[in-house]
Coordinates of C-alpha atoms in Angstrom, one line a residue:
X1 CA -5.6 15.4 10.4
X2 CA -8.8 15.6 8.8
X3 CA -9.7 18.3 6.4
X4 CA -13.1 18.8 5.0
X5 CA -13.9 18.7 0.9
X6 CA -17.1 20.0 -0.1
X7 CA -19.6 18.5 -2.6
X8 CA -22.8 20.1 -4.0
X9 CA -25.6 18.5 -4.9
X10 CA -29.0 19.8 -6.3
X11 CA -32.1 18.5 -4.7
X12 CA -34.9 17.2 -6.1
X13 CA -37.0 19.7 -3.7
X14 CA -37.6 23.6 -4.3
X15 CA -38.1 25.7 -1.9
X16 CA -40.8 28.1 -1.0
X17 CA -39.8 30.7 -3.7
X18 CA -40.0 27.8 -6.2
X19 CA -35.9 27.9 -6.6
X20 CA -33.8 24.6 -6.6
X21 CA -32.6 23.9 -3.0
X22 CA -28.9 23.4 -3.2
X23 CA -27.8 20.8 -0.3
X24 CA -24.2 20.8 0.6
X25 CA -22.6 17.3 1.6
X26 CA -19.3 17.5 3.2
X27 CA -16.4 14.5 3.4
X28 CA -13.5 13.8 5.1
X29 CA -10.4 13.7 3.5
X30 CA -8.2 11.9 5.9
X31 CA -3.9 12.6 5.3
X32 CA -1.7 9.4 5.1
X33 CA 0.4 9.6 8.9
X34 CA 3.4 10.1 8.8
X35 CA 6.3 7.3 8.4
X36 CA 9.1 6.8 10.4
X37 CA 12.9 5.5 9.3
X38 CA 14.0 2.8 11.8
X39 CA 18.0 2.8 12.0
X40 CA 20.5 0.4 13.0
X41 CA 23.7 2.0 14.9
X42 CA 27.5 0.7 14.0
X43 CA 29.4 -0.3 17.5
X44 CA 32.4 -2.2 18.2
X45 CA 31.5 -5.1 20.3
X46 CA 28.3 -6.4 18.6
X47 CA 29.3 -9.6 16.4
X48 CA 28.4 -9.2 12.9
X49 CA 26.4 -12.6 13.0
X50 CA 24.1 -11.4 15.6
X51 CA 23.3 -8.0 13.6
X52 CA 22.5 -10.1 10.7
X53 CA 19.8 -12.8 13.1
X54 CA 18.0 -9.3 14.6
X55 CA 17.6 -8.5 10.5
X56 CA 16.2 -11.7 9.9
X57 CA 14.3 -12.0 12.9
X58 CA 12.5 -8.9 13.4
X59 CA 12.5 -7.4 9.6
X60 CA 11.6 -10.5 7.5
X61 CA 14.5 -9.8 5.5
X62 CA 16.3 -12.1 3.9
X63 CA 19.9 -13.5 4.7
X64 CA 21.7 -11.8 1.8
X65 CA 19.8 -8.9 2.0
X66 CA 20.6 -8.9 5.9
X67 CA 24.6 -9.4 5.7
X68 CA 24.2 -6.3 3.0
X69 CA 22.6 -4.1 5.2
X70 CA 25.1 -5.2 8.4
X71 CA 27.7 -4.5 5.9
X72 CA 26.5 -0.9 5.6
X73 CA 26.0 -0.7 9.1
X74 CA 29.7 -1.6 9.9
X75 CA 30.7 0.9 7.3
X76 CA 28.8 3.7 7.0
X77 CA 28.4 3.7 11.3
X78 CA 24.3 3.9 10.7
X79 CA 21.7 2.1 7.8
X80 CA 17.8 2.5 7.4
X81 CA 16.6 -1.2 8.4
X82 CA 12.8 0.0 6.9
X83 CA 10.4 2.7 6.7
X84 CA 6.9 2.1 8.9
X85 CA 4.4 3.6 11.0
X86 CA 5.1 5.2 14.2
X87 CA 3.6 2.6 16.4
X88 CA 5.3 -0.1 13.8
X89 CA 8.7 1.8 14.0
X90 CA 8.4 1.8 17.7
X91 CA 7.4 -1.4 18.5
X92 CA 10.4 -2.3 16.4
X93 CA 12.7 -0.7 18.1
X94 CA 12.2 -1.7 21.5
X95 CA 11.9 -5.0 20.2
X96 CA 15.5 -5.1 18.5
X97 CA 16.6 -3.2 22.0
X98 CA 15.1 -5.6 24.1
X99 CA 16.7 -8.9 22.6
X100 CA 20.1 -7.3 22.2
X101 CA 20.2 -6.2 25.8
X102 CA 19.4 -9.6 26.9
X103 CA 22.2 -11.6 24.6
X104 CA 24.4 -8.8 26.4
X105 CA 24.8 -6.6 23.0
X106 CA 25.4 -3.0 22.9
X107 CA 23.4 -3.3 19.5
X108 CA 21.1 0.3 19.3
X109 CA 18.5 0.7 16.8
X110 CA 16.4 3.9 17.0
X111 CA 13.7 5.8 15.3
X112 CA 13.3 9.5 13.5
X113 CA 10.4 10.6 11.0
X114 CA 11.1 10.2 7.4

């Protein structure tokens, strides 16, 4: 969302009555959007090994930091993977959804606004 700030300026012109002429500039002050948590789900069946390559793979994160976060996960039943964009966060998602679905994983990952 855009809102508008205001800036005055004085002008180097006068007008008719022999006042200053006071020109108002206006600029958009744009809002960071809005970031969005992307969680990984605990279930039963997914190996521990294959939670940890979907960390690596499609966070960039490192193998220790990916077995702690798995750990979590198998723990706690839920852990945020990383905080992005909404079009980030989504392509994410489907991403992780995607690849477990296809090495036959019940894995889920899912999305919800920080």
């Amino acid at each position: 969302m855009i809102s508008r700030h205001a800036i005055t300026l004085m002008a180097d012109n006068e007008d008719e009555d022999g006042d200053a002429a006071v020109v108002t500039k206006t600029r958009p002050k744009t809002k960071k959007p809005p970031l969005y948590k992307v969680l990984l789900l605990n279930d039963d069946y997914t190996p521990m090994e294959f939670v940890v390559h979907v960390l690596q793979r499609f966070f960039g994160i490192s193998h220790a930091q990916a077995v702690e976060i798995m750990l979590t996960v198998h723990k706690k039943g839920v852990a945020v993977v990383g905080v992005f964009s909404r079009e980030i966060a989504e392509t994410k998602v489907t991403q992780v959804m995607d690849y477990a679905q296809r090495n036959q994983h019940p894995l889920q990952c899912t999305m919800e606004k920080e």
